[in-house]
Tab-separated table of C-alpha atoms and ligand atoms in Angstrom:
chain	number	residue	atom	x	y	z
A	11	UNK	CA	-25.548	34.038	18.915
A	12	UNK	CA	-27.044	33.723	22.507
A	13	UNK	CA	-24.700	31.799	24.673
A	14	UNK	CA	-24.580	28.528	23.274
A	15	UNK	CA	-27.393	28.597	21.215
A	16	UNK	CA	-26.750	29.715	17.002
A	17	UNK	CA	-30.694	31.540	16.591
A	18	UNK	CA	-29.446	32.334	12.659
A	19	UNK	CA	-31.684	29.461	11.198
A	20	UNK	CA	-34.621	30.153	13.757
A	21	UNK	CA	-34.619	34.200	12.824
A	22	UNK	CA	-34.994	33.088	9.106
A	23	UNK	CA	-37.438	30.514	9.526
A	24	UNK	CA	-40.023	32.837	11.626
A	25	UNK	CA	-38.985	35.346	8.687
A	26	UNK	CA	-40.181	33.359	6.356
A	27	UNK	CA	-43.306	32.103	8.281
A	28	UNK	CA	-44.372	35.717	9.048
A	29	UNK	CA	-44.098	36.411	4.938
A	30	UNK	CA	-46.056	33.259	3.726
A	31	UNK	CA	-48.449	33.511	6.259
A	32	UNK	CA	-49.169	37.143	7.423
A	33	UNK	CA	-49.035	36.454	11.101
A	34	UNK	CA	-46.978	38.244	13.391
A	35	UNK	CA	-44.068	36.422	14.935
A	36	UNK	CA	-42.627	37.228	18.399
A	37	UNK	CA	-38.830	36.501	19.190
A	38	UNK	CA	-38.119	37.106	22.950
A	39	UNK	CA	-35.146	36.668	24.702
A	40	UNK	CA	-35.558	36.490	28.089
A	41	UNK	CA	-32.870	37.049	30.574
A	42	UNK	CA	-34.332	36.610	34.169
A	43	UNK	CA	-35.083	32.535	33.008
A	44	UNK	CA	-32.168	32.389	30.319
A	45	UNK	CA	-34.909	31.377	27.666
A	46	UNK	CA	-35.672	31.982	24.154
A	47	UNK	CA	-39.272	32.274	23.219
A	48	UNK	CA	-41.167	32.142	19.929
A	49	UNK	CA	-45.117	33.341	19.907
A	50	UNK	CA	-46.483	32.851	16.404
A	51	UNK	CA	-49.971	34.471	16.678
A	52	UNK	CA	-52.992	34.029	14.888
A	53	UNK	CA	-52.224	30.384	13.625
A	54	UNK	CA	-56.027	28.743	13.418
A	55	UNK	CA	-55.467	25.467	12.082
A	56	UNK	CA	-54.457	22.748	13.853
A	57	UNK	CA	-52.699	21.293	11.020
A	58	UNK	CA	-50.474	24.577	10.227
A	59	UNK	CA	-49.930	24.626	14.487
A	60	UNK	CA	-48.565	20.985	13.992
A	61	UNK	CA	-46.076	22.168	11.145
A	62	UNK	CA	-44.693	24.450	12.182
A	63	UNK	CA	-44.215	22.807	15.654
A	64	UNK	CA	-42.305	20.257	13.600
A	65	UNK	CA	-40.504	22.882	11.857
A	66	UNK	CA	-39.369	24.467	14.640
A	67	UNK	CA	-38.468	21.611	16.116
A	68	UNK	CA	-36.314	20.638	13.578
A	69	UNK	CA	-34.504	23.933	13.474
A	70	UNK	CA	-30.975	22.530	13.339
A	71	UNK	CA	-29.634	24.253	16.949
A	72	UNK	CA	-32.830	23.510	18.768
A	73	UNK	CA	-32.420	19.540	19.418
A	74	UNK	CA	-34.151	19.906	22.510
A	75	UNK	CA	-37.273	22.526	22.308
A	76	UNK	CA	-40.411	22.090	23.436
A	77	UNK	CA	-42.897	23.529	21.798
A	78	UNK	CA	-46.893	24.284	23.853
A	79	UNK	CA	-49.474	24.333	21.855
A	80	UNK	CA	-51.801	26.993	23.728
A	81	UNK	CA	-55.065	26.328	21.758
A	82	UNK	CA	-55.735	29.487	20.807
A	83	UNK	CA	-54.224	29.932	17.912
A	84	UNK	CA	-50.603	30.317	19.428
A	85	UNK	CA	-47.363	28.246	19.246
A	86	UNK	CA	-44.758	29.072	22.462
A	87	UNK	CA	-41.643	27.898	21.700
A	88	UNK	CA	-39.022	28.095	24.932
A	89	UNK	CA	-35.510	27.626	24.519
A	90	UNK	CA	-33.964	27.067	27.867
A	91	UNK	CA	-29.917	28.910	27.025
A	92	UNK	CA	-27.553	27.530	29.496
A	93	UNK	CA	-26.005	29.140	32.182
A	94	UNK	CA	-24.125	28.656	35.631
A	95	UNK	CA	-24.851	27.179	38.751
A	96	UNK	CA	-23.023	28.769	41.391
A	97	UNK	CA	-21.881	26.724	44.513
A	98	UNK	CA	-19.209	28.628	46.487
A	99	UNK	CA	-15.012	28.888	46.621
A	100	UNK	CA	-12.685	27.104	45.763
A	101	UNK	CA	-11.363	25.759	48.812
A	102	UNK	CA	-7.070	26.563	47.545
A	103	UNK	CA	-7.926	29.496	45.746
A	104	UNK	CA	-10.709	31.152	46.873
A	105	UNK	CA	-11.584	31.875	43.699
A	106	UNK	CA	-16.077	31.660	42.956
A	107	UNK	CA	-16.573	28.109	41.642
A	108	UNK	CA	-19.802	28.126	39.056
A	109	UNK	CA	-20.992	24.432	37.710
A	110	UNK	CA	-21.749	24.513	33.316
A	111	UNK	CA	-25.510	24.267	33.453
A	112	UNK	CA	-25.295	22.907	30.172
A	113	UNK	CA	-23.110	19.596	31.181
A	114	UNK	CA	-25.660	19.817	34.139
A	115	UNK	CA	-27.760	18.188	31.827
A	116	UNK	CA	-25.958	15.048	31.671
A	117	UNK	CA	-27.590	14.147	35.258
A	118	UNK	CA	-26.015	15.062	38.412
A	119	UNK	CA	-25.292	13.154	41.141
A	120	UNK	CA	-24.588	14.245	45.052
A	121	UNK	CA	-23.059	11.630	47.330
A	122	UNK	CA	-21.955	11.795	51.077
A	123	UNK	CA	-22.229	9.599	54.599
A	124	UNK	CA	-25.039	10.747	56.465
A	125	UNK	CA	-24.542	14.738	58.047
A	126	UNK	CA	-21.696	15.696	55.131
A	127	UNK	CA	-23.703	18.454	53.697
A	128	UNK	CA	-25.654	16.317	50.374
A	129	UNK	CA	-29.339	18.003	51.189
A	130	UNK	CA	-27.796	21.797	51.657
A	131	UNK	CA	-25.878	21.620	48.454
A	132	UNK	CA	-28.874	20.101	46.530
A	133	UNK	CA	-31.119	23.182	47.746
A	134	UNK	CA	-28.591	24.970	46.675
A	135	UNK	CA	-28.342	24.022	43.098
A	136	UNK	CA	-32.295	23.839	43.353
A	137	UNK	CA	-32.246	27.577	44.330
A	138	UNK	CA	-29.783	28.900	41.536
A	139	UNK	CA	-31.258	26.726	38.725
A	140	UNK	CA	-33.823	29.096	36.575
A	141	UNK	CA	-35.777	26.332	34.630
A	142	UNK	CA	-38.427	23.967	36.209
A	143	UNK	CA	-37.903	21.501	39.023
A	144	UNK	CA	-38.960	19.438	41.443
A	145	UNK	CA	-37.477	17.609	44.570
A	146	UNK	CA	-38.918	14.167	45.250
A	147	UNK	CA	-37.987	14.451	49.275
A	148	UNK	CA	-38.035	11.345	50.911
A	149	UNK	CA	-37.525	12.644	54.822
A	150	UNK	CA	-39.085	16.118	54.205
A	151	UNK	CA	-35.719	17.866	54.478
A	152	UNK	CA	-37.038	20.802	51.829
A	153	UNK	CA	-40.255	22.209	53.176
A	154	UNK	CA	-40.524	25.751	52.239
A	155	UNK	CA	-37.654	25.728	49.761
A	156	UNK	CA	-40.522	26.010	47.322
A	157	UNK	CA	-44.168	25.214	47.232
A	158	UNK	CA	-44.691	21.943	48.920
A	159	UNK	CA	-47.329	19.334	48.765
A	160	UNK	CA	-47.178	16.445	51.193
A	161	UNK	CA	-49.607	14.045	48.750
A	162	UNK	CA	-50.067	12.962	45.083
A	163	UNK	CA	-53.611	11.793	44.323
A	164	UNK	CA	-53.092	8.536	42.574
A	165	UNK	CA	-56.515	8.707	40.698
A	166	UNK	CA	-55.894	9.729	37.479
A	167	UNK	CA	-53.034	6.881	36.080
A	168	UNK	CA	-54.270	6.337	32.340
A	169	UNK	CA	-52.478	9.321	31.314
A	170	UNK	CA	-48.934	7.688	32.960
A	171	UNK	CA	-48.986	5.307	29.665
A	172	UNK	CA	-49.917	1.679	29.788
A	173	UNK	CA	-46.498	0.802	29.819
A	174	UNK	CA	-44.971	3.380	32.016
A	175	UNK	CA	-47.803	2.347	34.228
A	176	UNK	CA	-46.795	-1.510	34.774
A	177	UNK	CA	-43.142	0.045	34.941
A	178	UNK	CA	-43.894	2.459	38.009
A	179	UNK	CA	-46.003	-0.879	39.468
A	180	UNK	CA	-43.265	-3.222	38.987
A	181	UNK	CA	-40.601	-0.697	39.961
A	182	UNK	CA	-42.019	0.567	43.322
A	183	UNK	CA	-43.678	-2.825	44.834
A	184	UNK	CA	-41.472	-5.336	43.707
A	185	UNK	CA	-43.616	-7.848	42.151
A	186	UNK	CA	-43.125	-11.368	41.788
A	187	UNK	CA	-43.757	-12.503	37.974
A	188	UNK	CA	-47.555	-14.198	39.050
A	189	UNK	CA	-48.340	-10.765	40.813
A	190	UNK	CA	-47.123	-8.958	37.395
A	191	UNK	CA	-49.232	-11.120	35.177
A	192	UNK	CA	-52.200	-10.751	37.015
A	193	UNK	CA	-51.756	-6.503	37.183
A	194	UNK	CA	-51.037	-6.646	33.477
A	195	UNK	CA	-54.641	-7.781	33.007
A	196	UNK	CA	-56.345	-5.848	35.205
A	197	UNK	CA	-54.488	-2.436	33.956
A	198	UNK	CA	-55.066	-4.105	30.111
A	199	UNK	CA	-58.980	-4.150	31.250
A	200	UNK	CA	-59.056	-0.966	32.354
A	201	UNK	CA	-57.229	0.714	29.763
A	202	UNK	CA	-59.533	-1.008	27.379
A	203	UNK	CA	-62.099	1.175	28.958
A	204	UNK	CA	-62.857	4.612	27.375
A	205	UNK	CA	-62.138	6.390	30.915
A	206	UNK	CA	-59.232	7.355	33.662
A	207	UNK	CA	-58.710	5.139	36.683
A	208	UNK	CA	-56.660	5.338	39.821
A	209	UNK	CA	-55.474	2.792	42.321
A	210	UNK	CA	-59.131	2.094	43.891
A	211	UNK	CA	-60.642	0.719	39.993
A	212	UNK	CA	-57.430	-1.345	40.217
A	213	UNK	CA	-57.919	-2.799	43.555
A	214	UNK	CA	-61.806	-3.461	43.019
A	215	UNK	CA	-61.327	-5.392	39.340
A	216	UNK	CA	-58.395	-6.942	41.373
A	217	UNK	CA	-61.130	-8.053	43.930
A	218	UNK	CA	-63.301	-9.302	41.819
A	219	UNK	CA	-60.814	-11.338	39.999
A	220	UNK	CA	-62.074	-15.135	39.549
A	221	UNK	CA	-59.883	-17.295	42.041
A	222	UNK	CA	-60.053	-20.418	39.622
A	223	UNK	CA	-56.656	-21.868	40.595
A	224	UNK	CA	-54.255	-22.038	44.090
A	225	UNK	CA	-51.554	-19.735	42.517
A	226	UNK	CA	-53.843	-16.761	41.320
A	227	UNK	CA	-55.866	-16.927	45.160
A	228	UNK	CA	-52.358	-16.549	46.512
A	229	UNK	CA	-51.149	-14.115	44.009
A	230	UNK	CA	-54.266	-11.790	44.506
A	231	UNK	CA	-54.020	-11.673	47.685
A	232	UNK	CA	-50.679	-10.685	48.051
A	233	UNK	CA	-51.110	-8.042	45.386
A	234	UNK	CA	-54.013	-6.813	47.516
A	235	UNK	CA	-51.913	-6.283	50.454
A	236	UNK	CA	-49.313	-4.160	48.349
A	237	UNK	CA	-51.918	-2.316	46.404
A	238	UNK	CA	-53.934	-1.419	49.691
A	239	UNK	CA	-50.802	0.004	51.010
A	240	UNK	CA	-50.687	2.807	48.298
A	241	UNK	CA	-54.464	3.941	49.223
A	242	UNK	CA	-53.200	5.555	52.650
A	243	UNK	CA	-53.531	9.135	51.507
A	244	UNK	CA	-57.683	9.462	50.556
A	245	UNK	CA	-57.673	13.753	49.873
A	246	UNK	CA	-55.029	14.810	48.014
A	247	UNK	CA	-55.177	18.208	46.293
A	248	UNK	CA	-53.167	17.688	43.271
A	249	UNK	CA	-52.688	14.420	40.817
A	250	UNK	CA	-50.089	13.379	38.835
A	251	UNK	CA	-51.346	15.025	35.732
A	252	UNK	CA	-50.874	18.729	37.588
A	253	UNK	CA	-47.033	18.846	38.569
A	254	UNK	CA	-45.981	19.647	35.011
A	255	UNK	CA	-48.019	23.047	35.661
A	256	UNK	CA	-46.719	22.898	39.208
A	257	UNK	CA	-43.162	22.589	38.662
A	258	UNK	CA	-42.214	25.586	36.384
A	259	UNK	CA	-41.410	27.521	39.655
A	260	UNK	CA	-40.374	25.009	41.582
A	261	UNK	CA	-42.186	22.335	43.663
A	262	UNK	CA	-41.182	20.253	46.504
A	263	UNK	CA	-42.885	16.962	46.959
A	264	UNK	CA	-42.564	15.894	50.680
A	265	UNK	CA	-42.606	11.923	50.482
A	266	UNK	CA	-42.056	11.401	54.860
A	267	UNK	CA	-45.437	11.359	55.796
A	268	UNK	CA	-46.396	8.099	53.385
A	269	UNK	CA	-46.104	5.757	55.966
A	270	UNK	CA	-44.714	2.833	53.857
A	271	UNK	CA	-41.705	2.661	51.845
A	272	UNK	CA	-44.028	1.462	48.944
A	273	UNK	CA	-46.012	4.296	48.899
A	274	UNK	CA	-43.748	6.716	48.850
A	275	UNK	CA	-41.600	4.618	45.887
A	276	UNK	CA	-44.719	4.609	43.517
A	277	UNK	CA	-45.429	8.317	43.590
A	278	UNK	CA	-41.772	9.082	43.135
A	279	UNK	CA	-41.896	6.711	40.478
A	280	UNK	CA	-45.094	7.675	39.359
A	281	UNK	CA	-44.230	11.760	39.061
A	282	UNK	CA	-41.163	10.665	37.273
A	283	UNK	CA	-42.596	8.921	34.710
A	284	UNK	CA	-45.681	11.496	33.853
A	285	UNK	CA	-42.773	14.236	33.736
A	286	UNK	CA	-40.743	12.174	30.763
A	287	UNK	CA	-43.988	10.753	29.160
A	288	UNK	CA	-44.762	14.791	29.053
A	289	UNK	CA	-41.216	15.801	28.300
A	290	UNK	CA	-41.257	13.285	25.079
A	291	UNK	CA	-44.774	14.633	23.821
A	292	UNK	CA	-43.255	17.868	23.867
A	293	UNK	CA	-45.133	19.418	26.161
A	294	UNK	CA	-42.598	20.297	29.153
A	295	UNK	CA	-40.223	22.718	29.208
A	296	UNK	CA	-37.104	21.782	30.942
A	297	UNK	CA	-37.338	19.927	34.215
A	298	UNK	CA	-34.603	19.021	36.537
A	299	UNK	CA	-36.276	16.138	39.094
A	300	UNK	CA	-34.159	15.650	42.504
A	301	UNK	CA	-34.244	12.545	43.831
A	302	UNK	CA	-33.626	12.546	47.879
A	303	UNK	CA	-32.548	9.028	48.902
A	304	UNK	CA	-31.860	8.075	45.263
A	305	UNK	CA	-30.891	4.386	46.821
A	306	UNK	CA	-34.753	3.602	48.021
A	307	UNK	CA	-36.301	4.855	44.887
A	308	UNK	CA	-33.365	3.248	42.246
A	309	UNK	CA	-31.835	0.596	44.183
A	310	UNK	CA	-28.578	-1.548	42.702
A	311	UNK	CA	-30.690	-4.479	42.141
A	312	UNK	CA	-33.795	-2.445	40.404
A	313	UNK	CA	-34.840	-3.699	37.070
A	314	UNK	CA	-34.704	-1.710	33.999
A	315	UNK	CA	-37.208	1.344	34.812
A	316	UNK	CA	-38.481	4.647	34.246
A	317	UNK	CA	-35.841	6.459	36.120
A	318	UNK	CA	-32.678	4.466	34.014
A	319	UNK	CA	-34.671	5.644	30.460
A	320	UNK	CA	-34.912	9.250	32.003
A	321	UNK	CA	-30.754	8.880	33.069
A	322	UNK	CA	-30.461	7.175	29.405
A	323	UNK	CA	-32.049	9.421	27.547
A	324	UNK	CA	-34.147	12.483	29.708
A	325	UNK	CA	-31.335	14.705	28.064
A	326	UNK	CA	-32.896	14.870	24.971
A	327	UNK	CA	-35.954	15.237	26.046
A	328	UNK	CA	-34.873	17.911	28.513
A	329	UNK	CA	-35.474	16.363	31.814
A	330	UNK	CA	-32.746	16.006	33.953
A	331	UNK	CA	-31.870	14.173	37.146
A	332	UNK	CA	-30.119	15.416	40.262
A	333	UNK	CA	-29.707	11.868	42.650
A	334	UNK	CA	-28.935	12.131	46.125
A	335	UNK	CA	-27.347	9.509	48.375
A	336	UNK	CA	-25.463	8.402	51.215
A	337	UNK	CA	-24.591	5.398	49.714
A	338	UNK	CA	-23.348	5.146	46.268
A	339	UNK	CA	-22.476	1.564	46.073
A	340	UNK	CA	-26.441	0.459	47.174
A	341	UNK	CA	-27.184	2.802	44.567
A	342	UNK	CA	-28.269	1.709	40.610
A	343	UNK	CA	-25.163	1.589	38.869
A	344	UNK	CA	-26.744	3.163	35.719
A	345	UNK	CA	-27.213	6.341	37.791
A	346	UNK	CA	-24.033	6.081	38.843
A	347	UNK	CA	-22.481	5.885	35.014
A	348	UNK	CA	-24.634	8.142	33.461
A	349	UNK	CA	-24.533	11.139	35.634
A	350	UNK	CA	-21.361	13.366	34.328
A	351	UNK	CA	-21.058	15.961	37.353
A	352	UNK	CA	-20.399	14.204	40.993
A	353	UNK	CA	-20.362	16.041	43.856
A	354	UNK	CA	-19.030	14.282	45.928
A	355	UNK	CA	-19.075	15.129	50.335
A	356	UNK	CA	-17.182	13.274	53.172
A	357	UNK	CA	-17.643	9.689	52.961
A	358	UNK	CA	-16.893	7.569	56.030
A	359	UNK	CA	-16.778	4.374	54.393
A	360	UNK	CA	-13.717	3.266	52.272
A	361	UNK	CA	-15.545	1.293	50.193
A	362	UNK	CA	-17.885	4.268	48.989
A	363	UNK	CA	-14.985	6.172	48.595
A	364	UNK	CA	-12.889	4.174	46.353
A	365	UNK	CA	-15.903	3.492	44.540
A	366	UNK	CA	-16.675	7.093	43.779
A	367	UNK	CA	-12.497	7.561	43.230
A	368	UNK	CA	-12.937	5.094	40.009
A	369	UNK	CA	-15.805	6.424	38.787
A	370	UNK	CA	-14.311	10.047	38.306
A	371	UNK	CA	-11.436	7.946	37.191
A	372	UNK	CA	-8.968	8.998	39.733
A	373	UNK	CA	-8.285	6.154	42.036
A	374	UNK	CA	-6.157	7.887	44.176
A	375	UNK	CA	-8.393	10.455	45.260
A	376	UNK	CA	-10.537	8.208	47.306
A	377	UNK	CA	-8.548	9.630	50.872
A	378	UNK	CA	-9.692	12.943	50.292
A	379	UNK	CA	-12.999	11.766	50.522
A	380	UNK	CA	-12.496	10.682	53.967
A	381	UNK	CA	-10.929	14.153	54.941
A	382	UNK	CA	-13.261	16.311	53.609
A	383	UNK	CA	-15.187	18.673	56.159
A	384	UNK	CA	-19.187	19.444	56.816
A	385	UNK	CA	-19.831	21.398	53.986
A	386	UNK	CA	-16.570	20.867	51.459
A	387	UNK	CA	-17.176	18.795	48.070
A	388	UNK	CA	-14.853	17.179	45.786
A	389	UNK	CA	-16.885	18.442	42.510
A	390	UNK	CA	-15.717	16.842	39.152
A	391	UNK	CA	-17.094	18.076	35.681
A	392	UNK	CA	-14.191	18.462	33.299
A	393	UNK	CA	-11.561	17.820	36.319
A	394	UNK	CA	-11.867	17.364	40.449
A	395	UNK	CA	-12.088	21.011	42.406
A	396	UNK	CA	-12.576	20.687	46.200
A	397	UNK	CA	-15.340	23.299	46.947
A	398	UNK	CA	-16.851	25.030	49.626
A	399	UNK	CA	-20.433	25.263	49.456
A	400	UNK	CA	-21.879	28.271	50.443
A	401	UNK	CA	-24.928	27.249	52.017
A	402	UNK	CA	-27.844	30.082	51.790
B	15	LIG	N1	-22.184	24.082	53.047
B	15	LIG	C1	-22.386	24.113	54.359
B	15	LIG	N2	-21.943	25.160	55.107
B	15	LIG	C2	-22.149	25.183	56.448
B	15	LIG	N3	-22.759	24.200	57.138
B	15	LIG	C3	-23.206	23.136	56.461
B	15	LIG	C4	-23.035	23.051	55.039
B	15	LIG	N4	-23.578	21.892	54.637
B	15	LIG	C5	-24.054	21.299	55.732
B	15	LIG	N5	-23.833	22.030	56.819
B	15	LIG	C6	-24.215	21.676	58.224
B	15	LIG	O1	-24.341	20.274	58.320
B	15	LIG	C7	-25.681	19.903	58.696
B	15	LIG	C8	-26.073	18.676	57.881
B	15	LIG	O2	-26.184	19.055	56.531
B	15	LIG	P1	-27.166	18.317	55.515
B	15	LIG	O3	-28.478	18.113	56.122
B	15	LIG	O4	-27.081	19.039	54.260
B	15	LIG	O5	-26.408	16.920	55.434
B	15	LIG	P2	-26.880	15.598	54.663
B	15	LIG	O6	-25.637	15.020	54.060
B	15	LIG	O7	-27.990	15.894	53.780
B	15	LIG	O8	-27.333	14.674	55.881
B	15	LIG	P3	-28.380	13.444	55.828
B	15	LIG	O9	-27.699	12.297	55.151
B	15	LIG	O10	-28.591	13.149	57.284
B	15	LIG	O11	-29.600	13.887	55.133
B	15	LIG	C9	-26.514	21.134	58.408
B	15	LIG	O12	-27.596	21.253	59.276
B	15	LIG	C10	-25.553	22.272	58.609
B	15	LIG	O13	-25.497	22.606	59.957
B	16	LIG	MG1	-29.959	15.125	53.624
């Protein structure tokens, strides 16, 4: 037994896969990332790699593995054991307060007026966490925490998913329902097309659109105006298809020099939905994704969208969100529901803070809110602890 994690069924299984097949099977436990990882060696076939992906898998135990095939004949299994997330002291006792990793995983969320302390608590959670993440930073409060990249190249989209695609579209530019229609075609056309596009193919099949009636002229054109605004950043070094590599030791994606709110929305939107499209295939290990701002990129009146299926279900697929805001009632409510640790800073407005209050279900806590100082958090996981966050 490894922490939380029972490895009795996975030791027999590679037992009995290095006896029926001959090939040597490595167990490691590592301790510096709190992972378990399987190498099975010389598998050749593609079909035996796919079994006994499934297989392990399956291993009752190991709900949430993800399993990279490395096409050469290997299977890497990593197990991500859970572990704690230290914050600072107690602010009665004194005593070290440590977050569960493991409930971690049930989406975190980090609210606080503006100056209360949200962004240094996030970096530090970022800088104790030992799996992958990334912070999608809205103001470019995290340079250097990690390696940062100030641009995503939005060229190579096809991979996003058709529908994840129309999702991060519809999510980030608000469309009306003509503007929708007429993007659902053009993306339909180009995914009918044997190749990978970005937002340039889109604008010039958009351009060349037929303007046989009043309401698709007006429709295009609109759509134009959006679409062109997402084109402000020509050279980027990196695409969406490279922050799964780019995460595992943490990456920092500095949103404040994308000059419109748009822009910056769609490639938050868009990172977050290549990570869960990977994270569902099976081919991430786990993720936690920071969102700064969480109220611009998932506001209370968004529509159903990538980031509510990744706060409904990214647990299972081992991606896991950490939202940041200042204001928790402009904020999705889904994100609000389905994150199960708060941390929660000085809030100015009473409003926010009885709002918060009822969702850790304790009314009556809402005046501490108001009282707490720069730097002290009300955190709630099994029960509310007022913390001081050590800040380096
Ligand atoms: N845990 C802490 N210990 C000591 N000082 C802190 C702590 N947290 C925050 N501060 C101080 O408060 C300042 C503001 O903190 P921070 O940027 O984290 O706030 P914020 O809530 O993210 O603000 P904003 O909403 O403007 O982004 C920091 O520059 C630092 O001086
Ligand atoms: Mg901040």
């Amino acid at each position: 037994m490894v922490d939380d994690l029972d490895l009795t069924g996975l030791i027999s299984f590679l037992d009995f896969l290095s006896q029926k097949s001959g090939c040597e099977v490595k167990l490691v436990i590592g301790v510096k990332r709190r992972a378990v990882a399987v190498e099975v060696c010389c598998l050749k076939s593609p079909k035996l790699i796919s079994v006994v992906r499934s297989k392990l898998v399956m291993i009752s135990g190991l709900k949430v593995a993800h399993c990279l095939s490395r096409g050469d004949g290997r299977l890497f299994g990593v197990w991500p054991l859970g572990g704690k997330v230290c914050l600072g002291r107690e602010v009665f006792t004194g005593a070290p307060f440590c977050l569960d990793e493991r409930k971690m995983r049930r989406h975190v969320l980090i609210v606080g007026s503006t100056g209360s302390g949200k962004s240094t608590t996030a970096k530090k959670i970022f800088r104790e966490l030992g799996t992958a993440k990334v912070v999608l930073d809205w103001h470019g409060e995290y340079k250097g925490l990690a390696l940062t990249i100030d641009c995503i190249s939005l060229t190579k989209l096809k991979s996003l998913g058709k529908l994840e695609l129309l999702d991060v579209f519809s999510n980030s530019l608000k469309l009306s329902d003509a503007q929708y229609y007429l993007l659902l075609k053009i993306i339909q056309l180009l995914y009918n097309k044997n190749k990978d596009f970005g937002i340039r193919d889109v604008i010039f099949y958009l351009k060349s659109l037929e303007e046989v009636s009043r309401w698709i002229r007006e429709s295009k054109y609109s759509l134009l105006r959006k679409l062109e605004m997402l084109t402000h950043k020509e050279v980027c070094r990196y695409s969406v298809t490279d922050v799964p590599q780019l995460v595992k030791d943490g990456l920092v994606i500095d949103l404040s020099s994308y000059t419109t709110e748009y822009a910056k929305r769609f490639v938050a939107h868009a990172v977050l939905a290549y990570i869960f499209t990977e994270a569902r295939r099976g081919m991430l290990e786990r993720t936690y994704v920071f969102l700064e701002e969480a109220h611009n990129i998932i506001p209370k009146s968004s529509e159903l969208g990538i980031a509510d299926k990744v706060f409904m279900e990214g647990r299972k697929y081992g991606v896991h969100l950490v939202a940041i805001t200042q204001s928790p009632k402009a904020l999705n409510e889904n994100a609000v529901k389905n994150s199960y640790t708060k941390i929660i800073h000085m809030l100015r407005e009473v409003d926010d803070a009885k709002y918060m209050a009822e969702n850790i279900g304790d009314p009556g806590l809402w005046k501490e809110f108001i009282e707490l100082e720069v730097g002290e958090a009300i955190v709630s996981q099994r029960r509310p602890v007022r913390v001081l966050i050590d800040s380096t």
